[in-house]
Amino acid sequence: MADEILDLEVARNKMKEWRDEPPRNSEEVIELGESLIVEHGSKLGDELWSVYEQVLIAALDFGKTDLASMCLKALSSQFPGSLRVKRLIAMKHEALNQFDKATEIYDDMIAKEPSNSTPYKRKISILIGQNKISEAVKSLTDYLKRFMSDHEAWSELTDLYISQQEFTKAAFCMEELIISNPHNHLYYQKYAEILYTMGTVDNLEKSRSNFAQALRLDNNNMRALYGFFMAASNLANMPKTKNKKENMKYASWAASRIMEKYQAATKKDDGDDGNISSIGNILDSLQLTAPSNVPQ
C-alpha cells in the first residue's frame, strides 16, 4: 500500500512539473498520464481533469487521435459548454488539418469572450502553420493593438518579420520588448543581432552597444560576446568609422575573453579533443548573418 501511494504521488508531481514548465514532454506525458488516469483516476480529485487535458494535448502532438478523443469525451461530459473544452475541440480539428472548423470555433469563442487572448493566438498559429505569413503578420499586429503586453506575441512577430527580411520592423518589435523588460539580456542580444544584420555604420555601432548591454546583464552570454567581437571588428575595419582605435580595443578585449573561455573549457575537459571540438562547434553556431549595406 505504501509503495502504491508513493508511486501515485511521484506520478502526480511529475505531471504537475510538466504542466508548469516547458517543454511539454508529450511522449512521457502520454505514457505516464494514461497510466495515471486508468490506475489512479478516482484518487486524483479535481486534478484528474487537468491530467486529461494534458494527455489530450500530448496525444494531439503525436497524432494519437483515439486517445485524444477519449480524453475529450471525458472533459466534454464533465464541462459541457465550457470555452476551454471548445478550445480543445478546435485544437483537435487543427491536428486533423480541419482549419476552417477550428477557425469557426475560435471566432465563436472571441465573440463570447473578446478579452480571452487564447483564441486569437490559436488563429494566428493556424495561419503560420499554413505558411500564410502576410496574413499572420496582419493578425498578430491587430492582436497586439488589443494585448500590447503580450511578450510572447511581440517575440513571434519579430521572428515573422525576420523570416521576411523586414529587419527594421523586427528591430521595432525588439525595442518594445526591451522597454517592457529592460533587464532581459536575451532581448538586447537579439536586438543587436538584427541591427548587425541590417548593416551600416550606425546600425553596427548600435549593435555593438546592445551586445555590450547583454554582456553587462549576463557576462556568461557567449553569443553576445561573440557578437560584440564581430561588430567591433567590422567597425574597426570600415573606412567610414570614426573610432577605429576604440573598436580595435573592443575587438581585442572580446577576442581575449573568448580565448579565456576556450582555455577554461579545455582545462575542465582535461584536453579531451572531442570536447574541445564540441566547443568549437558551439562557437561556429554563433556565426551571425553577414551585415548588408556596409560600405567597404
CSV table of N, CA and C in Angstrom, one decimal, residues 13 28-29 52 70 77 106-107 116 137 144-145 161 168 181 186 208 224 287:
chain,number,residue,atom,x,y,z
A,13,ASN,N,3.3,14.5,-9.1
A,13,ASN,CA,4.2,15.6,-9.1
A,13,ASN,C,4.9,15.8,-10.4
A,28,GLU,N,6.4,11.4,-22.9
A,28,GLU,CA,6.4,11.0,-21.5
A,28,GLU,C,5.0,11.2,-20.8
A,29,VAL,N,4.4,12.4,-21.2
A,29,VAL,CA,3.1,12.7,-20.6
A,29,VAL,C,2.0,11.6,-21.0
A,52,TYR,N,-6.3,15.0,-17.8
A,52,TYR,CA,-7.0,14.6,-19.0
A,52,TYR,C,-6.6,15.7,-20.1
A,70,MET,N,-10.8,10.1,-26.5
A,70,MET,CA,-11.2,9.6,-25.2
A,70,MET,C,-11.1,10.7,-24.2
A,77,SER,N,-18.0,15.8,-21.2
A,77,SER,CA,-19.1,15.3,-20.3
A,77,SER,C,-19.1,16.0,-18.9
A,106,TYR,N,-12.9,29.2,-32.9
A,106,TYR,CA,-12.2,30.3,-32.3
A,106,TYR,C,-12.9,31.6,-32.5
A,107,ASP,N,-13.5,31.8,-33.6
A,107,ASP,CA,-14.3,33.0,-33.9
A,107,ASP,C,-15.5,33.1,-32.9
A,116,ASN,N,-10.4,37.2,-24.0
A,116,ASN,CA,-9.6,36.0,-23.9
A,116,ASN,C,-8.6,36.0,-25.0
A,137,VAL,N,1.1,38.0,-40.0
A,137,VAL,CA,1.7,39.3,-39.5
A,137,VAL,C,0.6,40.3,-39.3
A,144,LEU,N,-1.8,42.6,-31.2
A,144,LEU,CA,-1.0,43.4,-30.3
A,144,LEU,C,-1.6,44.8,-30.0
A,145,LYS,N,-2.5,45.3,-30.8
A,145,LYS,CA,-3.2,46.5,-30.5
A,145,LYS,C,-4.1,46.3,-29.3
A,161,TYR,N,8.9,38.8,-39.0
A,161,TYR,CA,9.5,39.9,-39.7
A,161,TYR,C,10.9,39.5,-40.2
A,168,THR,N,13.9,46.2,-40.2
A,168,THR,CA,13.5,47.4,-39.5
A,168,THR,C,12.3,47.2,-38.6
A,181,ASN,N,10.8,45.1,-20.6
A,181,ASN,CA,11.6,44.3,-19.7
A,181,ASN,C,13.1,44.6,-20.0
A,186,LEU,N,18.6,38.5,-23.1
A,186,LEU,CA,18.4,37.9,-24.4
A,186,LEU,C,17.7,38.9,-25.4
A,208,ARG,N,26.8,46.9,-31.5
A,208,ARG,CA,27.9,46.7,-30.5
A,208,ARG,C,27.5,47.1,-29.1
A,224,ALA,N,26.4,36.8,-27.1
A,224,ALA,CA,26.6,38.2,-27.0
A,224,ALA,C,28.1,38.6,-27.1
A,287,GLN,N,27.9,32.1,-35.4
A,287,GLN,CA,28.1,33.0,-36.5
A,287,GLN,C,26.8,33.8,-36.8
